[in-house]
Amino acid sequence: MSSTKPRVLIEDWLPVAELGIESRREAAPIPGQFPKLKVLHVWWARRPLVASAAVALAGVLPAWSEDLAKAFPHAIELADEAAYRRWLLHLVGIWGDPVYGRKVIDAANAAGVKLKGNGYGYKQAFRNPIPRMDIDLLHAVLIHTWGKLPTLADPTAGGGSIPWAASRLGLPVVANDLNGVAASVLKAGVEIPAIKGLDLVPELKKWGQILVRRVKERLKEYFPLRGGESVIAYIWANAIACPRTGRLIPLMPDKWLSKTAGKQAAVRMLTEYNGIELPEPIFEVTLGKDVDKTDASTGTRARGKAISPYDNLVIDGDYIKQAAQAGQMKQVLYAVAIRKPSGQRTFRAPTQTDLDAIAAAEAELEERKALWQATGILPSEEIPVEANYDRGHRMYGINTWLDFFTPRQALVHGAFSEEFARIVPEVQESLGESADAVLVELAMMQGKALNWNSRASTWDVSRQKIRNVFEKHNFSFKWTFAEFEGAALYSWALDQLIDAYDGIARLLDETGASDDDLEDRLRRNVTVLQGSAASVDLEDGSVVHICMDPPYYDNVMYAELADYFYVWEKRTLGRLIPDYFRNDLTDKQNEAVANPARFAAMGRRRKELADLDYETKMTSIFEESRRVLTDDGVLSVMFTHKRAEAWDTLGMGLMQAGFTIESSWPVNTESEVSLHQANVNSAASTIMLVCRKRDDRDGATKIYLDDIEQDIRRAAREAATRFQHDGIEGVDLLLSTYGPTLSVISQSWPVYSSTPDEDGRDKLLRPEEALALAREEIVDLRRSRLVGKAAKVDNLTDFVLLAWDTFAAREFPFDTARLLALAVGGLDIDELARAKVVAKSSGKVTLLAPSERVRRGGDSKAPGVRPEAASFDFIIDAVDTTLYIAEHDGMPAAKRFLDKHGYTNDAGFISTLQGLVNAMPRAKAKGEWVVPEAGSLDTLCTLYFPDVTLPEATDVATLVEDKPEALFEME
């Protein structure tokens, strides 16, 4: 990097441990404490606000220097480097010690101890308003560094976490997204509240109430209530005709409505009444002790097949699909969840009044449907055939976006669309220039309602509530579903909107407000653009910091998912911002994702072409970022994907576009595995890559991978050593080396592979070749630390050691396990499965316990647990056989086995024991070992291997006892 470029803070430091803990705090579903930006409208894979704020800010704040301190002699925040770093934490809302607080909370949870308050002593970071004096000092430092307030741009802004967090701190912000739905969310969640603030709330309430009152009046006859009850949900099942009797079969996995102790409820299906066979079942609700648990647990559908309740014979899954695709699948209401006037929640069976209202709604929709589709009220678009989320819905006859809704649900959403169209000119005439802001926010109600009222929203038996459509990022078919009470739906959606907008605007208004005058708000400059990130409407060199959270390879097909909203919202939002909704459906051609469905016609090459397409588009986006970036500006890229292919394409795109990677930081932004839950683990870090424009180097001398191999290995070691002190472990520690590895390559780019192509010519290095070296280096480093010396036992044993060390869990993702196996010694997962070291299933790999590795008869040389074996080729087999004998026959029998085979003094065996006790989680919860083998090893080594050093076992209650009581008090 040129010395003329101001060095920024993120190139030297980022508080990764604190940000990781606060990110997980932010994601916790605490009532009333969830970021309201996420409540406003569905968007997928939003980054945490606290991490977004820290990266956005650290990318423009200068690195601390004595010159900076001298420029602001009265600012104690700049007095020294430690104070400066504390100031960054304060600016992003971290007002305590989250590292220690998290340790105490984990220990308390594992020990079953209930803490007072939240355990941290301060609110979640994103909820803390930053005082005006801090904002004024921040702006003064930034103007001193850059000459003016630096502009931040996010060209793939999605749900808006980055631009919102930057705008909150008063930075000029440009937010862009290709997707019209995302751009609308950016306008509603970032631009409008930044400019209008809380002033808009009264008008939102006024016009929102007018709108929902009109919708309710139109719909209430189709949702009759009886005896003062209110309806929580109508619970339905999809149904087909029995192929043998012609009678209707509701396709229900079971008949439970509630399994809560003391409040159990289920339906009973009646196929005849007074001895007369019914053409379709009727239902009764049973409550409490009257529930027949066996019957409640017995459904009519399992694994794609059905069982006819009329003759108890199986109906093949192909018949069900054929009937559905022929339009013969029907929907049957089988229960109603209600709240009585007393407030009691319970269930009742459908009444004839309910069924008559449903029939009336179907007739009303049938009468209006053609006109509504012709006049742009209802969607008529078909779901594209080539899609990644095609398997479930199309298989069962859902071919248009309207098919996701029953006729009554469609009538509800159509009534809102029509009333919204009618109210637009009224609001515009009344409010003038503020009208569109109010209307854009009101239109957000539609997205909320669509997400909670369709054939893809379901009844959550355990939590007694409706699940929304996008609890998972797909369109999987739902056999049973829940319907919202339609006349009340948009009233609820308005309450949700007001709460979300008020929360978003309040955090903005309170941050930077004058101490004595809340009306003296911080002025904010936000611009929202809609278009390709490869062609942004910005001038050359106009942006100091491009901070982006790009699409993650093949993680989420945003455009395919967003079509669900797009087809409706172009008929509401599209009236206000038509440029966002120009096309029939979302733009998938220009979306930067690895989308194999776009290349379905290419057969086996579709994945290869999808990868190339993603790389090409990301390169174009990075090239455009280079154009709009100032010469001394910074590009920061947040990336969460765990697959090596994703990192390979991302790294290639950055380097081909002319960037160097200056530094990288792993921040644990996803869910955390607690001490007492050690069965499952997966990578949880977002890697923050910090990039600069590359200065052209003299290309006269070609650089090959061999030339920089030692630099790569050294960078990987240094990164692993550094980040493990910040609480980065396991899979995330592997990922933490990817940024430094890419950095080494990028500084020397172009770099060529040490292996020529098939014609003997030099070929550009693929980053994955270098990433493999980094993984090998970390494997060697961790192995040496586990056994206390540089030692390699055998491949199978090494894999078990490194798997426990890397994952600290018995179960972990297949792809990461594959990479670890390769790094250990060229193993593959199939080989490990044949050796009974692991079991594999649906994207996961599980380390087998000694009792699961037992082999009886067969090939005497095959790996596994063999109590009668004469010898073992792999030490892990000898260790597991010892543990198996100890478990079943006692430790003395295990000692006889060890003596017989000479393992008591075997150096390799002892090294493996040392490695295992260091690698396995040595934690107890309520006196029991979390990993049983850890306890067995502890006893074995204590009795017979005194030279093995046993790390102290974690007593999960200890930290709680040491914690000052004051920290547990309520805020």
Short mmCIF file of N, CA and C in Angstrom, two decimals, residues 592-734:
data_model
loop_
_atom_site.label_atom_id
_atom_site.label_comp_id
_atom_site.label_asym_id
_atom_site.label_seq_id
_atom_site.Cartn_x
_atom_site.Cartn_y
_atom_site.Cartn_z
N ALA A 592 -25.76 -11.39 -8.94
CA ALA A 592 -24.45 -12.01 -8.70
C ALA A 592 -24.59 -13.13 -7.66
N VAL A 593 -25.08 -14.27 -8.12
CA VAL A 593 -25.12 -15.49 -7.31
C VAL A 593 -24.72 -16.65 -8.21
N ALA A 594 -24.25 -17.72 -7.59
CA ALA A 594 -23.94 -18.93 -8.35
C ALA A 594 -25.24 -19.73 -8.50
N ASN A 595 -25.94 -19.49 -9.60
CA ASN A 595 -27.29 -20.01 -9.79
C ASN A 595 -27.30 -21.10 -10.86
N PRO A 596 -27.20 -22.38 -10.48
CA PRO A 596 -27.18 -23.46 -11.47
C PRO A 596 -28.46 -23.52 -12.30
N ALA A 597 -29.58 -23.07 -11.78
CA ALA A 597 -30.85 -23.15 -12.52
C ALA A 597 -30.80 -22.34 -13.81
N ARG A 598 -30.01 -21.27 -13.83
CA ARG A 598 -29.89 -20.46 -15.03
C ARG A 598 -29.20 -21.21 -16.16
N PHE A 599 -28.48 -22.28 -15.81
CA PHE A 599 -27.72 -23.04 -16.81
C PHE A 599 -28.19 -24.48 -16.88
N ALA A 600 -29.47 -24.70 -16.55
CA ALA A 600 -30.01 -26.06 -16.49
C ALA A 600 -29.87 -26.78 -17.82
N ALA A 601 -29.96 -26.04 -18.93
CA ALA A 601 -29.88 -26.67 -20.25
C ALA A 601 -28.49 -27.22 -20.55
N MET A 602 -27.50 -26.83 -19.75
CA MET A 602 -26.12 -27.26 -20.00
C MET A 602 -25.78 -28.57 -19.29
N GLY A 603 -26.77 -29.19 -18.65
CA GLY A 603 -26.55 -30.50 -18.04
C GLY A 603 -25.49 -30.48 -16.96
N ARG A 604 -24.51 -31.35 -17.09
CA ARG A 604 -23.51 -31.52 -16.04
C ARG A 604 -22.62 -30.28 -15.86
N ARG A 605 -22.58 -29.45 -16.87
CA ARG A 605 -21.72 -28.26 -16.78
C ARG A 605 -22.42 -27.09 -16.07
N ARG A 606 -23.66 -27.29 -15.64
CA ARG A 606 -24.41 -26.14 -15.10
C ARG A 606 -23.75 -25.54 -13.86
N LYS A 607 -23.20 -26.38 -12.97
CA LYS A 607 -22.56 -25.83 -11.78
C LYS A 607 -21.28 -25.08 -12.15
N GLU A 608 -20.50 -25.66 -13.05
CA GLU A 608 -19.26 -25.01 -13.48
C GLU A 608 -19.56 -23.64 -14.09
N LEU A 609 -20.60 -23.58 -14.93
CA LEU A 609 -20.95 -22.32 -15.57
C LEU A 609 -21.53 -21.33 -14.56
N ALA A 610 -22.27 -21.83 -13.58
CA ALA A 610 -22.81 -20.95 -12.54
C ALA A 610 -21.68 -20.33 -11.73
N ASP A 611 -20.67 -21.13 -11.41
CA ASP A 611 -19.52 -20.61 -10.67
C ASP A 611 -18.79 -19.54 -11.47
N LEU A 612 -18.59 -19.81 -12.76
CA LEU A 612 -17.90 -18.85 -13.62
C LEU A 612 -18.71 -17.57 -13.75
N ASP A 613 -20.03 -17.71 -13.86
CA ASP A 613 -20.91 -16.55 -13.97
C ASP A 613 -20.81 -15.69 -12.70
N TYR A 614 -20.82 -16.34 -11.55
CA TYR A 614 -20.71 -15.61 -10.28
C TYR A 614 -19.37 -14.87 -10.21
N GLU A 615 -18.31 -15.56 -10.55
CA GLU A 615 -16.98 -14.94 -10.49
C GLU A 615 -16.90 -13.74 -11.44
N THR A 616 -17.44 -13.90 -12.63
CA THR A 616 -17.40 -12.81 -13.61
C THR A 616 -18.18 -11.59 -13.10
N LYS A 617 -19.35 -11.85 -12.52
CA LYS A 617 -20.16 -10.74 -12.03
C LYS A 617 -19.55 -10.08 -10.81
N MET A 618 -18.98 -10.87 -9.91
CA MET A 618 -18.33 -10.28 -8.75
C MET A 618 -17.11 -9.46 -9.18
N THR A 619 -16.38 -9.95 -10.18
CA THR A 619 -15.24 -9.17 -10.69
C THR A 619 -15.72 -7.84 -11.23
N SER A 620 -16.83 -7.85 -11.97
CA SER A 620 -17.38 -6.61 -12.52
C SER A 620 -17.81 -5.66 -11.40
N ILE A 621 -18.40 -6.21 -10.35
CA ILE A 621 -18.80 -5.37 -9.21
C ILE A 621 -17.58 -4.76 -8.54
N PHE A 622 -16.54 -5.55 -8.37
CA PHE A 622 -15.33 -5.02 -7.75
C PHE A 622 -14.63 -4.01 -8.66
N GLU A 623 -14.67 -4.23 -9.95
CA GLU A 623 -14.10 -3.25 -10.89
C GLU A 623 -14.85 -1.92 -10.80
N GLU A 624 -16.18 -2.00 -10.70
CA GLU A 624 -16.97 -0.78 -10.56
C GLU A 624 -16.67 -0.10 -9.22
N SER A 625 -16.47 -0.90 -8.19
CA SER A 625 -16.11 -0.34 -6.89
C SER A 625 -14.77 0.39 -6.98
N ARG A 626 -13.85 -0.17 -7.73
CA ARG A 626 -12.54 0.47 -7.91
C ARG A 626 -12.69 1.82 -8.62
N ARG A 627 -13.63 1.88 -9.56
CA ARG A 627 -13.84 3.13 -10.30
C ARG A 627 -14.35 4.24 -9.39
N VAL A 628 -15.34 3.95 -8.57
CA VAL A 628 -15.96 5.01 -7.77
C VAL A 628 -15.18 5.30 -6.49
N LEU A 629 -14.21 4.46 -6.16
CA LEU A 629 -13.44 4.63 -4.93
C LEU A 629 -12.34 5.68 -5.14
N THR A 630 -12.13 6.50 -4.14
CA THR A 630 -10.99 7.42 -4.20
C THR A 630 -9.69 6.61 -4.19
N ASP A 631 -8.61 7.21 -4.67
CA ASP A 631 -7.34 6.49 -4.74
C ASP A 631 -6.86 6.05 -3.36
N ASP A 632 -7.22 6.83 -2.33
CA ASP A 632 -6.81 6.46 -0.97
C ASP A 632 -7.95 5.82 -0.18
N GLY A 633 -9.00 5.40 -0.90
CA GLY A 633 -10.16 4.82 -0.25
C GLY A 633 -10.00 3.36 0.10
N VAL A 634 -11.01 2.83 0.80
CA VAL A 634 -10.97 1.46 1.33
C VAL A 634 -12.20 0.70 0.85
N LEU A 635 -11.98 -0.56 0.47
CA LEU A 635 -13.08 -1.49 0.18
C LEU A 635 -13.09 -2.54 1.28
N SER A 636 -14.19 -2.65 2.00
CA SER A 636 -14.31 -3.74 2.98
C SER A 636 -15.43 -4.67 2.53
N VAL A 637 -15.15 -5.95 2.59
CA VAL A 637 -16.07 -6.97 2.10
C VAL A 637 -16.36 -7.94 3.23
N MET A 638 -17.64 -8.10 3.57
CA MET A 638 -18.05 -9.08 4.57
C MET A 638 -18.43 -10.37 3.86
N PHE A 639 -17.88 -11.48 4.31
CA PHE A 639 -18.15 -12.74 3.62
C PHE A 639 -18.30 -13.85 4.65
N THR A 640 -19.38 -14.63 4.53
CA THR A 640 -19.71 -15.63 5.54
C THR A 640 -19.68 -17.06 5.02
N HIS A 641 -19.54 -17.26 3.73
CA HIS A 641 -19.65 -18.62 3.19
C HIS A 641 -18.53 -19.51 3.69
N LYS A 642 -18.87 -20.78 3.94
CA LYS A 642 -17.89 -21.73 4.49
C LYS A 642 -17.22 -22.59 3.42
N ARG A 643 -17.79 -22.63 2.22
CA ARG A 643 -17.25 -23.53 1.20
C ARG A 643 -16.02 -22.92 0.53
N ALA A 644 -15.03 -23.77 0.28
CA ALA A 644 -13.79 -23.30 -0.33
C ALA A 644 -14.03 -22.70 -1.71
N GLU A 645 -14.98 -23.27 -2.46
CA GLU A 645 -15.26 -22.74 -3.81
C GLU A 645 -15.70 -21.29 -3.75
N ALA A 646 -16.45 -20.94 -2.72
CA ALA A 646 -16.93 -19.56 -2.60
C ALA A 646 -15.76 -18.61 -2.36
N TRP A 647 -14.85 -19.00 -1.49
CA TRP A 647 -13.68 -18.16 -1.23
C TRP A 647 -12.78 -18.07 -2.45
N ASP A 648 -12.70 -19.15 -3.19
CA ASP A 648 -11.89 -19.17 -4.40
C ASP A 648 -12.40 -18.14 -5.41
N THR A 649 -13.71 -18.13 -5.64
CA THR A 649 -14.27 -17.20 -6.61
C THR A 649 -14.24 -15.77 -6.10
N LEU A 650 -14.50 -15.57 -4.81
CA LEU A 650 -14.44 -14.22 -4.26
C LEU A 650 -13.02 -13.65 -4.37
N GLY A 651 -12.04 -14.44 -3.95
CA GLY A 651 -10.66 -13.98 -4.00
C GLY A 651 -10.21 -13.67 -5.42
N MET A 652 -10.59 -14.54 -6.35
CA MET A 652 -10.22 -14.31 -7.75
C MET A 652 -10.84 -13.01 -8.25
N GLY A 653 -12.10 -12.77 -7.91
CA GLY A 653 -12.77 -11.56 -8.35
C GLY A 653 -12.08 -10.31 -7.84
N LEU A 654 -11.71 -10.31 -6.56
CA LEU A 654 -11.04 -9.14 -5.98
C LEU A 654 -9.70 -8.87 -6.65
N MET A 655 -8.91 -9.90 -6.85
CA MET A 655 -7.58 -9.70 -7.40
C MET A 655 -7.62 -9.32 -8.88
N GLN A 656 -8.53 -9.96 -9.62
CA GLN A 656 -8.65 -9.61 -11.03
C GLN A 656 -9.15 -8.18 -11.22
N ALA A 657 -9.91 -7.67 -10.23
CA ALA A 657 -10.44 -6.31 -10.32
C ALA A 657 -9.41 -5.26 -9.91
N GLY A 658 -8.25 -5.69 -9.39
CA GLY A 658 -7.21 -4.73 -9.08
C GLY A 658 -7.13 -4.33 -7.62
N PHE A 659 -7.48 -5.24 -6.70
CA PHE A 659 -7.40 -4.94 -5.27
C PHE A 659 -6.36 -5.81 -4.59
N THR A 660 -5.79 -5.25 -3.54
CA THR A 660 -5.00 -6.05 -2.61
C THR A 660 -5.81 -6.20 -1.33
N ILE A 661 -5.63 -7.32 -0.65
CA ILE A 661 -6.27 -7.53 0.64
C ILE A 661 -5.24 -7.14 1.70
N GLU A 662 -5.55 -6.09 2.46
CA GLU A 662 -4.60 -5.56 3.42
C GLU A 662 -4.69 -6.25 4.77
N SER A 663 -5.88 -6.59 5.18
CA SER A 663 -6.07 -7.28 6.46
C SER A 663 -7.43 -7.97 6.44
N SER A 664 -7.64 -8.83 7.41
CA SER A 664 -8.93 -9.52 7.51
C SER A 664 -9.21 -9.83 8.96
N TRP A 665 -10.52 -9.87 9.28
CA TRP A 665 -10.93 -10.06 10.67
C TRP A 665 -12.13 -11.00 10.74
N PRO A 666 -12.03 -12.07 11.51
CA PRO A 666 -13.18 -12.97 11.68
C PRO A 666 -14.04 -12.51 12.85
N VAL A 667 -15.31 -12.26 12.58
CA VAL A 667 -16.24 -11.87 13.63
C VAL A 667 -17.34 -12.91 13.72
N ASN A 668 -17.51 -13.48 14.90
CA ASN A 668 -18.48 -14.55 15.10
C ASN A 668 -19.87 -13.96 15.17
N THR A 669 -20.57 -13.95 14.03
CA THR A 669 -21.86 -13.27 13.94
C THR A 669 -23.06 -14.21 14.01
N GLU A 670 -22.82 -15.52 14.06
CA GLU A 670 -23.93 -16.46 14.01
C GLU A 670 -24.14 -17.09 15.38
N SER A 671 -25.04 -18.09 15.43
CA SER A 671 -25.39 -18.70 16.71
C SER A 671 -24.19 -19.41 17.32
N GLU A 672 -24.19 -19.46 18.64
CA GLU A 672 -23.06 -19.98 19.39
C GLU A 672 -23.40 -21.33 20.01
N VAL A 673 -22.43 -22.23 20.08
CA VAL A 673 -22.62 -23.51 20.75
C VAL A 673 -22.23 -23.35 22.22
N SER A 674 -23.14 -23.64 23.12
CA SER A 674 -22.89 -23.47 24.54
C SER A 674 -22.03 -24.61 25.07
N LEU A 675 -21.52 -24.42 26.28
CA LEU A 675 -20.67 -25.44 26.90
C LEU A 675 -21.39 -26.76 27.05
N HIS A 676 -22.70 -26.70 27.28
CA HIS A 676 -23.46 -27.92 27.58
C HIS A 676 -24.14 -28.48 26.33
N GLN A 677 -23.78 -27.97 25.16
CA GLN A 677 -24.37 -28.48 23.92
C GLN A 677 -23.24 -28.73 22.93
N ALA A 678 -22.54 -29.84 23.11
CA ALA A 678 -21.34 -30.07 22.33
C ALA A 678 -21.54 -31.10 21.23
N ASN A 679 -22.76 -31.36 20.83
CA ASN A 679 -23.00 -32.38 19.81
C ASN A 679 -22.91 -31.86 18.39
N VAL A 680 -23.16 -30.56 18.20
CA VAL A 680 -23.21 -30.01 16.84
C VAL A 680 -22.35 -28.77 16.79
N ASN A 681 -21.63 -28.59 15.67
CA ASN A 681 -20.85 -27.37 15.49
C ASN A 681 -20.75 -27.06 14.02
N SER A 682 -20.76 -25.77 13.69
CA SER A 682 -20.51 -25.33 12.33
C SER A 682 -19.86 -23.96 12.39
N ALA A 683 -19.23 -23.57 11.30
CA ALA A 683 -18.57 -22.28 11.27
C ALA A 683 -19.59 -21.17 11.46
N ALA A 684 -19.17 -20.14 12.18
CA ALA A 684 -20.12 -19.09 12.54
C ALA A 684 -19.58 -17.69 12.28
N SER A 685 -18.45 -17.56 11.64
CA SER A 685 -17.82 -16.26 11.49
C SER A 685 -18.11 -15.60 10.15
N THR A 686 -18.24 -14.28 10.22
CA THR A 686 -18.18 -13.46 9.02
C THR A 686 -16.76 -12.92 8.93
N ILE A 687 -16.12 -13.10 7.80
CA ILE A 687 -14.76 -12.59 7.61
C ILE A 687 -14.84 -11.21 6.98
N MET A 688 -14.23 -10.23 7.63
CA MET A 688 -14.18 -8.87 7.11
C MET A 688 -12.86 -8.69 6.37
N LEU A 689 -12.91 -8.58 5.07
CA LEU A 689 -11.72 -8.36 4.26
C LEU A 689 -11.55 -6.86 4.01
N VAL A 690 -10.36 -6.36 4.24
CA VAL A 690 -10.07 -4.94 4.05
C VAL A 690 -9.14 -4.79 2.86
N CYS A 691 -9.60 -4.07 1.84
CA CYS A 691 -8.90 -4.04 0.56
C CYS A 691 -8.55 -2.60 0.15
N ARG A 692 -7.50 -2.49 -0.65
CA ARG A 692 -7.09 -1.22 -1.24
C ARG A 692 -6.87 -1.41 -2.73
N LYS A 693 -6.92 -0.31 -3.46
CA LYS A 693 -6.55 -0.37 -4.87
C LYS A 693 -5.09 -0.80 -4.99
N ARG A 694 -4.84 -1.74 -5.89
CA ARG A 694 -3.48 -2.22 -6.07
C ARG A 694 -2.70 -1.29 -6.96
N ASP A 695 -1.49 -0.96 -6.54
CA ASP A 695 -0.57 -0.22 -7.41
C ASP A 695 0.01 -1.21 -8.41
N ASP A 696 0.06 -0.83 -9.67
CA ASP A 696 0.61 -1.72 -10.69
C ASP A 696 2.08 -2.02 -10.39
N ARG A 697 2.43 -3.29 -10.47
CA ARG A 697 3.83 -3.67 -10.25
C ARG A 697 4.48 -4.03 -11.57
N ASP A 698 5.78 -4.04 -11.55
CA ASP A 698 6.55 -4.43 -12.73
C ASP A 698 6.32 -5.92 -12.97
N GLY A 699 5.73 -6.26 -14.08
CA GLY A 699 5.40 -7.65 -14.36
C GLY A 699 6.49 -8.40 -15.11
N ALA A 700 7.69 -7.85 -15.12
CA ALA A 700 8.77 -8.50 -15.87
C ALA A 700 9.12 -9.86 -15.27
N THR A 701 9.06 -9.96 -13.95
CA THR A 701 9.39 -11.21 -13.27
C THR A 701 8.11 -11.93 -12.89
N LYS A 702 7.95 -13.13 -13.41
CA LYS A 702 6.77 -13.91 -13.07
C LYS A 702 6.91 -14.50 -11.67
N ILE A 703 5.79 -14.46 -10.93
CA ILE A 703 5.77 -15.01 -9.58
C ILE A 703 4.89 -16.25 -9.57
N TYR A 704 5.44 -17.32 -9.00
CA TYR A 704 4.73 -18.58 -8.93
C TYR A 704 4.37 -18.90 -7.47
N LEU A 705 3.45 -19.83 -7.30
CA LEU A 705 3.03 -20.22 -5.96
C LEU A 705 4.23 -20.64 -5.11
N ASP A 706 5.16 -21.36 -5.71
CA ASP A 706 6.34 -21.81 -4.97
C ASP A 706 7.10 -20.64 -4.37
N ASP A 707 7.09 -19.50 -5.07
CA ASP A 707 7.85 -18.34 -4.62
C ASP A 707 7.27 -17.74 -3.35
N ILE A 708 5.97 -17.89 -3.15
CA ILE A 708 5.34 -17.25 -1.99
C ILE A 708 4.77 -18.26 -1.01
N GLU A 709 5.09 -19.55 -1.19
CA GLU A 709 4.51 -20.58 -0.32
C GLU A 709 4.85 -20.35 1.14
N GLN A 710 6.10 -20.01 1.43
CA GLN A 710 6.49 -19.82 2.82
C GLN A 710 5.80 -18.59 3.42
N ASP A 711 5.59 -17.56 2.60
CA ASP A 711 4.86 -16.38 3.08
C ASP A 711 3.43 -16.75 3.44
N ILE A 712 2.82 -17.62 2.62
CA ILE A 712 1.45 -18.06 2.90
C ILE A 712 1.40 -18.85 4.19
N ARG A 713 2.31 -19.77 4.36
CA ARG A 713 2.32 -20.59 5.57
C ARG A 713 2.56 -19.72 6.81
N ARG A 714 3.46 -18.77 6.69
CA ARG A 714 3.75 -17.89 7.83
C ARG A 714 2.52 -17.03 8.16
N ALA A 715 1.86 -16.49 7.13
CA ALA A 715 0.67 -15.66 7.36
C ALA A 715 -0.44 -16.47 8.03
N ALA A 716 -0.60 -17.74 7.60
CA ALA A 716 -1.64 -18.58 8.20
C ALA A 716 -1.33 -18.86 9.66
N ARG A 717 -0.07 -19.15 9.96
CA ARG A 717 0.31 -19.42 11.35
C ARG A 717 0.09 -18.19 12.24
N GLU A 718 0.54 -17.04 11.74
CA GLU A 718 0.41 -15.82 12.53
C GLU A 718 -1.05 -15.47 12.78
N ALA A 719 -1.89 -15.67 11.76
CA ALA A 719 -3.31 -15.37 11.92
C ALA A 719 -3.95 -16.29 12.95
N ALA A 720 -3.65 -17.59 12.86
CA ALA A 720 -4.23 -18.54 13.80
C ALA A 720 -3.79 -18.25 15.22
N THR A 721 -2.51 -17.92 15.38
CA THR A 721 -1.99 -17.61 16.71
C THR A 721 -2.65 -16.37 17.29
N ARG A 722 -2.84 -15.36 16.43
CA ARG A 722 -3.41 -14.10 16.90
C ARG A 722 -4.89 -14.23 17.25
N PHE A 723 -5.66 -14.87 16.34
CA PHE A 723 -7.11 -14.86 16.52
C PHE A 723 -7.60 -15.83 17.58
N GLN A 724 -6.82 -16.86 17.87
CA GLN A 724 -7.27 -17.77 18.92
C GLN A 724 -7.27 -17.06 20.28
N HIS A 725 -6.48 -16.02 20.41
CA HIS A 725 -6.50 -15.24 21.65
C HIS A 725 -7.75 -14.38 21.74
N ASP A 726 -8.45 -14.17 20.62
CA ASP A 726 -9.68 -13.39 20.60
C ASP A 726 -10.92 -14.28 20.66
N GLY A 727 -10.72 -15.53 21.04
CA GLY A 727 -11.86 -16.44 21.18
C GLY A 727 -12.30 -17.07 19.88
N ILE A 728 -11.51 -16.94 18.81
CA ILE A 728 -11.83 -17.58 17.54
C ILE A 728 -11.26 -18.99 17.57
N GLU A 729 -12.11 -19.99 17.40
CA GLU A 729 -11.69 -21.37 17.54
C GLU A 729 -12.26 -22.22 16.41
N GLY A 730 -11.79 -23.46 16.36
CA GLY A 730 -12.38 -24.47 15.50
C GLY A 730 -12.44 -24.09 14.04
N VAL A 731 -13.62 -24.28 13.44
CA VAL A 731 -13.82 -23.98 12.03
C VAL A 731 -13.47 -22.53 11.75
N ASP A 732 -13.86 -21.65 12.66
CA ASP A 732 -13.62 -20.23 12.45
C ASP A 732 -12.13 -19.91 12.44
N LEU A 733 -11.34 -20.67 13.18
CA LEU A 733 -9.90 -20.46 13.15
C LEU A 733 -9.33 -20.81 11.78
N LEU A 734 -9.86 -21.88 11.17
CA LEU A 734 -9.46 -22.20 9.80
C LEU A 734 -9.82 -21.04 8.86
#
